[in-house]
JSON list of C-alpha atoms in Angstrom, two decimals:
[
{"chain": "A", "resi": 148, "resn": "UNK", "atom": "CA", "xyz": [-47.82, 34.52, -7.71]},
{"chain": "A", "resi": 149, "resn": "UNK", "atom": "CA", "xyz": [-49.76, 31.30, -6.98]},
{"chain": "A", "resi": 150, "resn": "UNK", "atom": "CA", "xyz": [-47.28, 29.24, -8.39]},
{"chain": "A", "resi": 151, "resn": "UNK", "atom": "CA", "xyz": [-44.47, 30.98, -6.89]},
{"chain": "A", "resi": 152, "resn": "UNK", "atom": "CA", "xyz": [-46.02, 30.22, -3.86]},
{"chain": "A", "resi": 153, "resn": "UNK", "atom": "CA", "xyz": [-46.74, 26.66, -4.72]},
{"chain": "A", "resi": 154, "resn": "UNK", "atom": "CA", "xyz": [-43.05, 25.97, -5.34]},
{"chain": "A", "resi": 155, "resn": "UNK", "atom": "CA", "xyz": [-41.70, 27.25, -2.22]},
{"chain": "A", "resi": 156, "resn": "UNK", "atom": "CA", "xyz": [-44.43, 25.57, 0.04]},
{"chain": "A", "resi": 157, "resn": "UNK", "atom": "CA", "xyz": [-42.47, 21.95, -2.25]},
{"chain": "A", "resi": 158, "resn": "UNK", "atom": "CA", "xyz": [-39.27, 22.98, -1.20]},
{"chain": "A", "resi": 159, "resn": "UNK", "atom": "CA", "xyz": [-39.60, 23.59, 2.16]},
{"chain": "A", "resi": 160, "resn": "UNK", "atom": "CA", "xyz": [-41.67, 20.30, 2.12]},
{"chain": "A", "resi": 161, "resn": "UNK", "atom": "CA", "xyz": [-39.00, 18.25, 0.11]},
{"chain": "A", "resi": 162, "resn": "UNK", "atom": "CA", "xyz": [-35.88, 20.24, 2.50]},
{"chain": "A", "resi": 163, "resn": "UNK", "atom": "CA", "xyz": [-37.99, 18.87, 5.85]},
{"chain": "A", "resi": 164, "resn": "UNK", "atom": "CA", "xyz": [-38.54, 15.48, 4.42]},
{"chain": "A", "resi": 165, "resn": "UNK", "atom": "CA", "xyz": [-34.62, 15.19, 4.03]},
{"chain": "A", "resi": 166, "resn": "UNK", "atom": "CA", "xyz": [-33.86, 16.38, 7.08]},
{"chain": "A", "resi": 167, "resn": "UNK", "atom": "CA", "xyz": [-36.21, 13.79, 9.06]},
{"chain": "A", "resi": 168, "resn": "UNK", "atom": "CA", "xyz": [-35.41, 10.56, 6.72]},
{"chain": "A", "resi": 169, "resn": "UNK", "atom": "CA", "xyz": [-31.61, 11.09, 7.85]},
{"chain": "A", "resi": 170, "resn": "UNK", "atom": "CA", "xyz": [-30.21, 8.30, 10.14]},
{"chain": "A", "resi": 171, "resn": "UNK", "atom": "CA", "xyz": [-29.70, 9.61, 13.21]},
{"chain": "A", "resi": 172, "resn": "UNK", "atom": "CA", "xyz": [-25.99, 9.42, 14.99]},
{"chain": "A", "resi": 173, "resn": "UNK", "atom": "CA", "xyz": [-27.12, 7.10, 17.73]},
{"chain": "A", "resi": 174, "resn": "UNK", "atom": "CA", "xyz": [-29.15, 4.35, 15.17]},
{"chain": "A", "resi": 175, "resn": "UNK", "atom": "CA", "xyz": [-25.48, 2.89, 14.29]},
{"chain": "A", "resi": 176, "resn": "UNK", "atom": "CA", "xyz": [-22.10, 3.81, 15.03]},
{"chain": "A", "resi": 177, "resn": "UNK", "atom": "CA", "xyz": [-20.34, 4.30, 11.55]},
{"chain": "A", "resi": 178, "resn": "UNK", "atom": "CA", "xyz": [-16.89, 2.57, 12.09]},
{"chain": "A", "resi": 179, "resn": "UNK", "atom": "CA", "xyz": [-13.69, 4.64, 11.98]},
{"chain": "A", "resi": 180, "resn": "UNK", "atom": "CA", "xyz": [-10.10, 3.01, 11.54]},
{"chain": "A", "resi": 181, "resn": "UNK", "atom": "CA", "xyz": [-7.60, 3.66, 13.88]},
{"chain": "A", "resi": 182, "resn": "UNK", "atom": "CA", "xyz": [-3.94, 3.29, 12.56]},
{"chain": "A", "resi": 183, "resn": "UNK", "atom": "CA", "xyz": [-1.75, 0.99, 14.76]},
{"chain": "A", "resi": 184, "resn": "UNK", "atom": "CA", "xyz": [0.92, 0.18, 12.52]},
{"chain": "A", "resi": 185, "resn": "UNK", "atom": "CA", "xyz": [2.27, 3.05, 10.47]},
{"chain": "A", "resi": 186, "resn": "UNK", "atom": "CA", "xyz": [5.76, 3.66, 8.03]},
{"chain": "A", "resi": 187, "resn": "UNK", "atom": "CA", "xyz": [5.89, 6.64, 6.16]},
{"chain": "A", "resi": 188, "resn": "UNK", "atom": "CA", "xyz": [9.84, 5.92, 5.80]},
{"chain": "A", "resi": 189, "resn": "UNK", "atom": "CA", "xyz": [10.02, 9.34, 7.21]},
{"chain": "A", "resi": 190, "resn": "UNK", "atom": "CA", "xyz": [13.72, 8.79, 8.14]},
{"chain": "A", "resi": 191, "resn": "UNK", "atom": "CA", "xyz": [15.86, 7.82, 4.57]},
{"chain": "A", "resi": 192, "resn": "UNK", "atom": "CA", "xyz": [19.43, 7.65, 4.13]},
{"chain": "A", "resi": 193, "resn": "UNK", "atom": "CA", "xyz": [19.13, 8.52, 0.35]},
{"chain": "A", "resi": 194, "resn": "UNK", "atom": "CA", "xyz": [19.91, 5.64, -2.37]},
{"chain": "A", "resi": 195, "resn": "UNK", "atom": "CA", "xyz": [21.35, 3.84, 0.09]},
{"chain": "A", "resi": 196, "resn": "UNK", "atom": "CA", "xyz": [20.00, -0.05, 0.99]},
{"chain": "A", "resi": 197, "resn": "UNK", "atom": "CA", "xyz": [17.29, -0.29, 3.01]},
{"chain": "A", "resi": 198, "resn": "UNK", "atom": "CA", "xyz": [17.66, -1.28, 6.28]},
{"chain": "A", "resi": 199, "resn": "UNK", "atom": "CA", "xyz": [15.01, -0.19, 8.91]},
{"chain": "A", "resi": 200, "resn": "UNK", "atom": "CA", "xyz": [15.09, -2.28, 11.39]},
{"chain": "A", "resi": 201, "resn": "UNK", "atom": "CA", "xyz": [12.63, -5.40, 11.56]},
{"chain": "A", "resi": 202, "resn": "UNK", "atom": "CA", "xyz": [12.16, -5.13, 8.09]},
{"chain": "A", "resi": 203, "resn": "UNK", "atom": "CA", "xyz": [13.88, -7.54, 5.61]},
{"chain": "A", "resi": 204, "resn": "UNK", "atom": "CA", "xyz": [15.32, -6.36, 2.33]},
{"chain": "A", "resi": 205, "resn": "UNK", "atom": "CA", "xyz": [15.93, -10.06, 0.26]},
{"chain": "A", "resi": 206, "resn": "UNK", "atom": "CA", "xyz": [17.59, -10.39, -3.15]},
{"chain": "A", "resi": 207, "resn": "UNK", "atom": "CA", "xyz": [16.16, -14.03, -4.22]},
{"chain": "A", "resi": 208, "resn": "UNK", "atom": "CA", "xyz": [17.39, -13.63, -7.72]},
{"chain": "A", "resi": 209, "resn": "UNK", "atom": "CA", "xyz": [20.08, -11.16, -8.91]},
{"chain": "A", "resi": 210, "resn": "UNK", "atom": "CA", "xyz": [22.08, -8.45, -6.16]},
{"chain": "A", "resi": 211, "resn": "UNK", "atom": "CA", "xyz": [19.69, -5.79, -6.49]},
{"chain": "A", "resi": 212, "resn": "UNK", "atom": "CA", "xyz": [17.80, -4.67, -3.23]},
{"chain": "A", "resi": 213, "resn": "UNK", "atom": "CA", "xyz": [15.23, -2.24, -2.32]},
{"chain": "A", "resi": 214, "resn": "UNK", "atom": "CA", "xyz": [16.83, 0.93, -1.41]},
{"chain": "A", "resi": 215, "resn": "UNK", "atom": "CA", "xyz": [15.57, 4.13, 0.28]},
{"chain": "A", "resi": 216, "resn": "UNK", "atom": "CA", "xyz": [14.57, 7.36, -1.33]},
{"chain": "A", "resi": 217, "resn": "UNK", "atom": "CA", "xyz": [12.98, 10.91, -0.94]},
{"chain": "A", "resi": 218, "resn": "UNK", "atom": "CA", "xyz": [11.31, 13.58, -3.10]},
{"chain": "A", "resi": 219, "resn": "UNK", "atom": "CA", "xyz": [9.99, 16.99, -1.54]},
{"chain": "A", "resi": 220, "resn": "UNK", "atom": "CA", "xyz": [10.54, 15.48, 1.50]},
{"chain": "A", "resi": 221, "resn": "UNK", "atom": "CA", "xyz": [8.30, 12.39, 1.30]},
{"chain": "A", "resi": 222, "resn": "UNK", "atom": "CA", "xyz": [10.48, 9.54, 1.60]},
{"chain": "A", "resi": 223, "resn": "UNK", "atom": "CA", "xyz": [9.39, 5.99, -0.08]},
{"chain": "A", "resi": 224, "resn": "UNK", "atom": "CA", "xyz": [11.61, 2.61, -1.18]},
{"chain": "A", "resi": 225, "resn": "UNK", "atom": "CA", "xyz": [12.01, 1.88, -4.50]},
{"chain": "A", "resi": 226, "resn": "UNK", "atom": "CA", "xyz": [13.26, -1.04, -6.06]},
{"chain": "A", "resi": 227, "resn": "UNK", "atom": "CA", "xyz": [14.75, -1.22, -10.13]},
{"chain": "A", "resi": 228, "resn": "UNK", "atom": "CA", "xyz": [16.38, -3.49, -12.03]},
{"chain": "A", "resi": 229, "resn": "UNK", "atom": "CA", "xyz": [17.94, -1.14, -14.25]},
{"chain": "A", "resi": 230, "resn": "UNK", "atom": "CA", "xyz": [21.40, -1.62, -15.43]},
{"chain": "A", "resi": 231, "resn": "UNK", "atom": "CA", "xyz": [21.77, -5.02, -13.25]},
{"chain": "A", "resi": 232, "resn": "UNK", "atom": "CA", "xyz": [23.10, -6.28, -16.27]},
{"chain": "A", "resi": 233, "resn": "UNK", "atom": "CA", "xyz": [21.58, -9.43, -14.89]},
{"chain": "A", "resi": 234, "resn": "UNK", "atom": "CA", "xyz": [19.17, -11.97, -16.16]},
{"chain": "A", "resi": 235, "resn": "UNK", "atom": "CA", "xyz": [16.86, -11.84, -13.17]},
{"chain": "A", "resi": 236, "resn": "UNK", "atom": "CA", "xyz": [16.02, -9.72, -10.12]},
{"chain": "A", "resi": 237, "resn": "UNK", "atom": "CA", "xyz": [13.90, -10.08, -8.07]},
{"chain": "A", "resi": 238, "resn": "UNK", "atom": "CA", "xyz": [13.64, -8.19, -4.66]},
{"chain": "A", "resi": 239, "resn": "UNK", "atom": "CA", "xyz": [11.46, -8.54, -1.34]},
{"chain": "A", "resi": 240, "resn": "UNK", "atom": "CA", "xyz": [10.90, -5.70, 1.16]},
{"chain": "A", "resi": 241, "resn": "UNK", "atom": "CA", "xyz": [9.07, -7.50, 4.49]},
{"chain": "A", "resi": 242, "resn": "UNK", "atom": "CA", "xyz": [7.35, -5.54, 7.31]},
{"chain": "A", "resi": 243, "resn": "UNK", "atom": "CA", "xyz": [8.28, -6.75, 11.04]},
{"chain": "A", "resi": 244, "resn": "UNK", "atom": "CA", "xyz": [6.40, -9.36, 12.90]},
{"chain": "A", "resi": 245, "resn": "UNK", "atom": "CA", "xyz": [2.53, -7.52, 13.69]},
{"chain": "A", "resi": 246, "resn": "UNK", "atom": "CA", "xyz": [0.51, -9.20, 15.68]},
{"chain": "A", "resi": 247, "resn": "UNK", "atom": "CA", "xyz": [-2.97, -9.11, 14.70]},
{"chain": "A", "resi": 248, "resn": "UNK", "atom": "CA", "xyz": [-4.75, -10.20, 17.69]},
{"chain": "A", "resi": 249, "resn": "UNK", "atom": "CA", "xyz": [-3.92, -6.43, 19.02]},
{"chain": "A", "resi": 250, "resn": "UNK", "atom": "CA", "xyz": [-6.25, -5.41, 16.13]},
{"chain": "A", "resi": 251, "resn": "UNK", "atom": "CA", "xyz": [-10.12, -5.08, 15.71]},
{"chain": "A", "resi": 252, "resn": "UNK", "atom": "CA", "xyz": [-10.84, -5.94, 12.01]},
{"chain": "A", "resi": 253, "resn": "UNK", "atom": "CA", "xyz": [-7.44, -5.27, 11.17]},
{"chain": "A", "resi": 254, "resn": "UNK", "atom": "CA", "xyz": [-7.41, -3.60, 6.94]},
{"chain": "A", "resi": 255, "resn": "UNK", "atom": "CA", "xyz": [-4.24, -3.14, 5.08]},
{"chain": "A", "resi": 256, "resn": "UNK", "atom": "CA", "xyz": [-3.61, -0.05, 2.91]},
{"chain": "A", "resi": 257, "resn": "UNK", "atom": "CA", "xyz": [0.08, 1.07, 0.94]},
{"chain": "A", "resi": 258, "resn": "UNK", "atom": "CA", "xyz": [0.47, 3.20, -1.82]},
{"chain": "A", "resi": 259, "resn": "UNK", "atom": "CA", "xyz": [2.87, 2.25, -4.82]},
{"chain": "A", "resi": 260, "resn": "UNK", "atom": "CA", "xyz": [4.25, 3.96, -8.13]},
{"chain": "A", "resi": 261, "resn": "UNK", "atom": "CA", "xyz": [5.98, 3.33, -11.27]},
{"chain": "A", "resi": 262, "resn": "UNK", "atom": "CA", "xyz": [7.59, 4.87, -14.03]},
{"chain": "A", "resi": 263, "resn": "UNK", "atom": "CA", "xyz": [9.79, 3.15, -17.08]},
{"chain": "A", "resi": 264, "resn": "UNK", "atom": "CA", "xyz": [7.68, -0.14, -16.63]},
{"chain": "A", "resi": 265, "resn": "UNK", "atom": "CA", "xyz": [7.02, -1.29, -20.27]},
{"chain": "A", "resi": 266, "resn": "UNK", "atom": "CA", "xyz": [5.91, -4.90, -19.95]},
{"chain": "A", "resi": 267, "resn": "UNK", "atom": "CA", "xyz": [3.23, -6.52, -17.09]},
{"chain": "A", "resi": 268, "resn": "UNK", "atom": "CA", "xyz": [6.35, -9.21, -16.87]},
{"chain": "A", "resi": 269, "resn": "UNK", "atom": "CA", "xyz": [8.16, -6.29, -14.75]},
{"chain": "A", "resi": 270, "resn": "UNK", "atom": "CA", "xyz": [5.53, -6.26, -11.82]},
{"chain": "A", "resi": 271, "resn": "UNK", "atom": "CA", "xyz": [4.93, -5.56, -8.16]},
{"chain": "A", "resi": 272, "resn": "UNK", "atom": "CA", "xyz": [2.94, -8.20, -5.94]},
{"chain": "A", "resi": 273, "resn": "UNK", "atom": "CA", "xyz": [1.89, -8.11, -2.28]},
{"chain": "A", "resi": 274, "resn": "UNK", "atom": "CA", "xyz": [2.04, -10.73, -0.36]},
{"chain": "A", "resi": 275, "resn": "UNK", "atom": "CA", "xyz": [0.97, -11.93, 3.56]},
{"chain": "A", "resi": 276, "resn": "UNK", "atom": "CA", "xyz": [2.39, -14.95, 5.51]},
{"chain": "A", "resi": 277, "resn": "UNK", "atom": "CA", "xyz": [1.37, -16.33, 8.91]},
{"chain": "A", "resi": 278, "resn": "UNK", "atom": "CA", "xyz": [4.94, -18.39, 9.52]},
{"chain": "A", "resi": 279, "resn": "UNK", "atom": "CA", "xyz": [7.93, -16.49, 8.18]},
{"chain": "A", "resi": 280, "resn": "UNK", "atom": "CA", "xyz": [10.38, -16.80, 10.92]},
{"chain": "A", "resi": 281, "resn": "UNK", "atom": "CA", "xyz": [12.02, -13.34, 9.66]},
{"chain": "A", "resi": 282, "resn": "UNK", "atom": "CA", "xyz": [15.11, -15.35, 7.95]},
{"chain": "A", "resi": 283, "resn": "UNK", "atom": "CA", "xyz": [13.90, -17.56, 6.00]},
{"chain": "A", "resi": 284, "resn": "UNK", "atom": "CA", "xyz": [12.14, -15.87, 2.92]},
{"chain": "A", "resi": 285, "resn": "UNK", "atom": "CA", "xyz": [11.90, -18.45, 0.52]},
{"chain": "A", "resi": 286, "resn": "UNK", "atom": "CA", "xyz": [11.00, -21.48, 3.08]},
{"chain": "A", "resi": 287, "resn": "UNK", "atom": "CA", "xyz": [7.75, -19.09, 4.17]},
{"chain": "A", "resi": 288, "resn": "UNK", "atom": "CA", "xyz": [3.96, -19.29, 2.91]},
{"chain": "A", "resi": 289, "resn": "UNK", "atom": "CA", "xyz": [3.15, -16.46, 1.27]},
{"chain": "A", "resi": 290, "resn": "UNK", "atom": "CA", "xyz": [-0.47, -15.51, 0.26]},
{"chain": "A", "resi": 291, "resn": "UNK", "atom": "CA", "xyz": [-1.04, -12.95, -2.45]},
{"chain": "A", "resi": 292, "resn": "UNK", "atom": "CA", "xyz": [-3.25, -10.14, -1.38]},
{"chain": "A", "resi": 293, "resn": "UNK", "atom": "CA", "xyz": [-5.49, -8.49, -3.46]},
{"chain": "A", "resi": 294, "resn": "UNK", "atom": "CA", "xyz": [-4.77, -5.11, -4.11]},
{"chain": "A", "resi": 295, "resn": "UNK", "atom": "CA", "xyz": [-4.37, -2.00, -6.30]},
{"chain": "A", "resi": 296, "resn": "UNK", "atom": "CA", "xyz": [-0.95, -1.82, -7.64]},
{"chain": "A", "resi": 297, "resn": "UNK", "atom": "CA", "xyz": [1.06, 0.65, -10.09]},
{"chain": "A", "resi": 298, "resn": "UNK", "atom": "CA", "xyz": [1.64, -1.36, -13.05]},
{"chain": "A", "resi": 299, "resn": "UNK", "atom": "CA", "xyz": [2.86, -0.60, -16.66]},
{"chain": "A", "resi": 300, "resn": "UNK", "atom": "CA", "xyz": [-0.27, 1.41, -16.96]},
{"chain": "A", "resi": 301, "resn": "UNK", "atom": "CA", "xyz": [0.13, 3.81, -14.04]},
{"chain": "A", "resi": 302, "resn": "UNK", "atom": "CA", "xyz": [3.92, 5.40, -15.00]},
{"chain": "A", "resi": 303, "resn": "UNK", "atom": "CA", "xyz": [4.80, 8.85, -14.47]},
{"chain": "A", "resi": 304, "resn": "UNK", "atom": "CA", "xyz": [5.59, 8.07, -10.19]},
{"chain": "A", "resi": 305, "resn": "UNK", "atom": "CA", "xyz": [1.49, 8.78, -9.94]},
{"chain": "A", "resi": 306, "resn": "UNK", "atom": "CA", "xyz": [1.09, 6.92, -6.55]},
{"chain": "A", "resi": 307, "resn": "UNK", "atom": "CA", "xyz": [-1.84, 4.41, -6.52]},
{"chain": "A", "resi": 308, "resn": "UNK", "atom": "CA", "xyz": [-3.86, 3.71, -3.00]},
{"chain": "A", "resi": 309, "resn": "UNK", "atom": "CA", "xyz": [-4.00, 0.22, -2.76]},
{"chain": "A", "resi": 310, "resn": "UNK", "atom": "CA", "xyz": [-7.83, 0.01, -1.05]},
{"chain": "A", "resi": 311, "resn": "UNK", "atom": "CA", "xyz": [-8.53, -1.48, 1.97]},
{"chain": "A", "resi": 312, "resn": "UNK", "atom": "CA", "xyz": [-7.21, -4.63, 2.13]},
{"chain": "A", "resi": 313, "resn": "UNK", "atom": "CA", "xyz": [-9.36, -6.97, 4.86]},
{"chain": "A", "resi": 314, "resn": "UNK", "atom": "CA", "xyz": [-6.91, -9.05, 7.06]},
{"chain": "A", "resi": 315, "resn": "UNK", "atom": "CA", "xyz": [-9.81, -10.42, 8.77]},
{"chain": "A", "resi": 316, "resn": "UNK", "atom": "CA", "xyz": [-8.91, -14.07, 7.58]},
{"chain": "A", "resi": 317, "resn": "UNK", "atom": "CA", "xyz": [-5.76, -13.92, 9.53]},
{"chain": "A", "resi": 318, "resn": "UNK", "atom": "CA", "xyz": [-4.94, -13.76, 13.53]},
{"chain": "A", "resi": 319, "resn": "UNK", "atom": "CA", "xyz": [-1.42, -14.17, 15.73]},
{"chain": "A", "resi": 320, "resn": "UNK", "atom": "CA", "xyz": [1.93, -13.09, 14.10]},
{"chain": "A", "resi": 321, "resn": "UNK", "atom": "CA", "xyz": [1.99, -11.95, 10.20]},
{"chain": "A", "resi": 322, "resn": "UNK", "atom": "CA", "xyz": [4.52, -10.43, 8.06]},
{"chain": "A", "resi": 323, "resn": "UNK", "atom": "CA", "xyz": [3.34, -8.53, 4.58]},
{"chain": "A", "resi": 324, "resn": "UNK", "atom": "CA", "xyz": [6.16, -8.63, 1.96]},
{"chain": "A", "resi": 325, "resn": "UNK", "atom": "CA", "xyz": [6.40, -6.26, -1.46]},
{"chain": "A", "resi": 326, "resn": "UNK", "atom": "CA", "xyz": [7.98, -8.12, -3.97]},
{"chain": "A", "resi": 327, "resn": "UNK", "atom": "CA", "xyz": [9.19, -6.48, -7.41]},
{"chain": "A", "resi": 328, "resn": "UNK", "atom": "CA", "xyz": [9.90, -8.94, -10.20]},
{"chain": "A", "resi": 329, "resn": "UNK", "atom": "CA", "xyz": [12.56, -7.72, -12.92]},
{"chain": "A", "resi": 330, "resn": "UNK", "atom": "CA", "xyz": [15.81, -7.88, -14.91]},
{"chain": "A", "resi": 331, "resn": "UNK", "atom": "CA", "xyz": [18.93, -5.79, -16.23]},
{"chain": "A", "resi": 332, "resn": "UNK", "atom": "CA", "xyz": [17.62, -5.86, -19.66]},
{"chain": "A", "resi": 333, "resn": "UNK", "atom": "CA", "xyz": [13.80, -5.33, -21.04]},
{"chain": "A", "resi": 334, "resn": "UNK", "atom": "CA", "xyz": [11.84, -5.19, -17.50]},
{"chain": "A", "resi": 335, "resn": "UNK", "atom": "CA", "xyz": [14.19, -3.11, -15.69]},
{"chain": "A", "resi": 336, "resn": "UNK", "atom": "CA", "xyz": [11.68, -0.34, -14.40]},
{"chain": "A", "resi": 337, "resn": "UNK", "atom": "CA", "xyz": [10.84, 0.66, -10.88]},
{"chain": "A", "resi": 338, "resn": "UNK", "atom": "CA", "xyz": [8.37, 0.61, -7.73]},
{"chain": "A", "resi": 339, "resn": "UNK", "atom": "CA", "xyz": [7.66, 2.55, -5.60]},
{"chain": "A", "resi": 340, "resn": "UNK", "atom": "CA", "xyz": [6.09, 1.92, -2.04]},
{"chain": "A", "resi": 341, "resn": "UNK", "atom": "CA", "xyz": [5.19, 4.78, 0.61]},
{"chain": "A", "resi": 342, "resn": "UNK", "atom": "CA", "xyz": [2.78, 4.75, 3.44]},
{"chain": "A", "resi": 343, "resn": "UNK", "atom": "CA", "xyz": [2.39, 1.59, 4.58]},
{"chain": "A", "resi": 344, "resn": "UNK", "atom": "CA", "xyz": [-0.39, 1.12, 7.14]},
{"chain": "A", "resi": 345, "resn": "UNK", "atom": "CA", "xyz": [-2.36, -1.35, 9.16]},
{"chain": "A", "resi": 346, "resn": "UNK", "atom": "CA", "xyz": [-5.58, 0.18, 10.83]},
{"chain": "A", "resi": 347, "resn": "UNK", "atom": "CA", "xyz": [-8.58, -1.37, 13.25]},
{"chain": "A", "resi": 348, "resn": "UNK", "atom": "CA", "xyz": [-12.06, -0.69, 13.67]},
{"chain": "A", "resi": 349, "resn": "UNK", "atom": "CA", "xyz": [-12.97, 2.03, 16.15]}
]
């Protein structure tokens, strides 16, 4: 009985020191992010190019272009080489101009998929630039971001969140671009890219 009563006397002990020892809600504010630039590529014209507006859709190597699909109702872009029947492909999809300045610790986030990829050659990058002039791809800077990708590892269309990607670093105008390397023959799988989204600091 006395130890019975010993161990409850501990537990109400160990309950109340928890309870006390947590940080109250008005020590610090725990920082939320607030979307401000969103595309779920909610609106798809199925296998067709794609072609929302602001964005760019560049073919530097080969004819193939990112085009715009749907499954259960959650449309994405894909881009895939297969049966180019050409020696290269390689395919940009660029967000419109955002302006970072309207952010507060602006962080990146996309998800991306793959299935068929059978070599790391056949790969999806990310990319950031501070001077595109939404023309000229190829005459741009583009930085590589650092993020989580699908990859020859991740097939099966098993969508991979990216992370939070910090665009602290950068201010004024910016374009992000998704850029698919490929070819008609032995890295002719495919990418997928859904829910692309810039958020700020609450």
């Amino acid at each position: 009985m006395k130890n019975k009563i010993l161990k409850i006397v501990f537990l109400l002990a160990l309950t109340s020191s928890v309870l006390t020892s947590c940080v109250k809600d008005d020590d610090f504010d725990i920082p939320n992010l607030i979307p401000g630039f969103i595309e779920n590529f909610d609106d798809i014209d199925f296998n067709q190019n794609f072609d929302y507006e602001g964005w760019t859709n560049f073919a530097e190597t080969g004819t193939k272009l990112w085009i715009e699909r749907e499954f259960s109702d959650d449309g994405y872009i894909q881009f895939s080489s297969f049966q180019s029947n050409e020696p290269s492909n390689i395919g940009w999809a660029i967000t419109p101009a955002i302006n970072l300045d309207e952010f507060d610790g602006a962080k990146f986030s996309f998800e991306s998929a793959s299935n068929f990829v059978d070599n790391p050659n056949n790969k999806l990058e990310v990319f950031i630039s501070s001077d595109f002039d939404g023309t000229d791809v190829l005459g741009a800077t583009w930085t590589p971001l650092s993020a989580v990708v699908a990859n020859n590892t991740t097939n099966g269309y098993i969508y991979i969140p990216s992370g939070d990607i910090d665009l602290s670093a950068y201010s004024g105008t910016i374009h992000i671009a998704f850029k698919v390397t490929g070819n008609g023959t032995t890295l002719d799988g495919l990418f997928q890219v859904d829910k692309v989204k810039i958020s700020s600091l609450n």
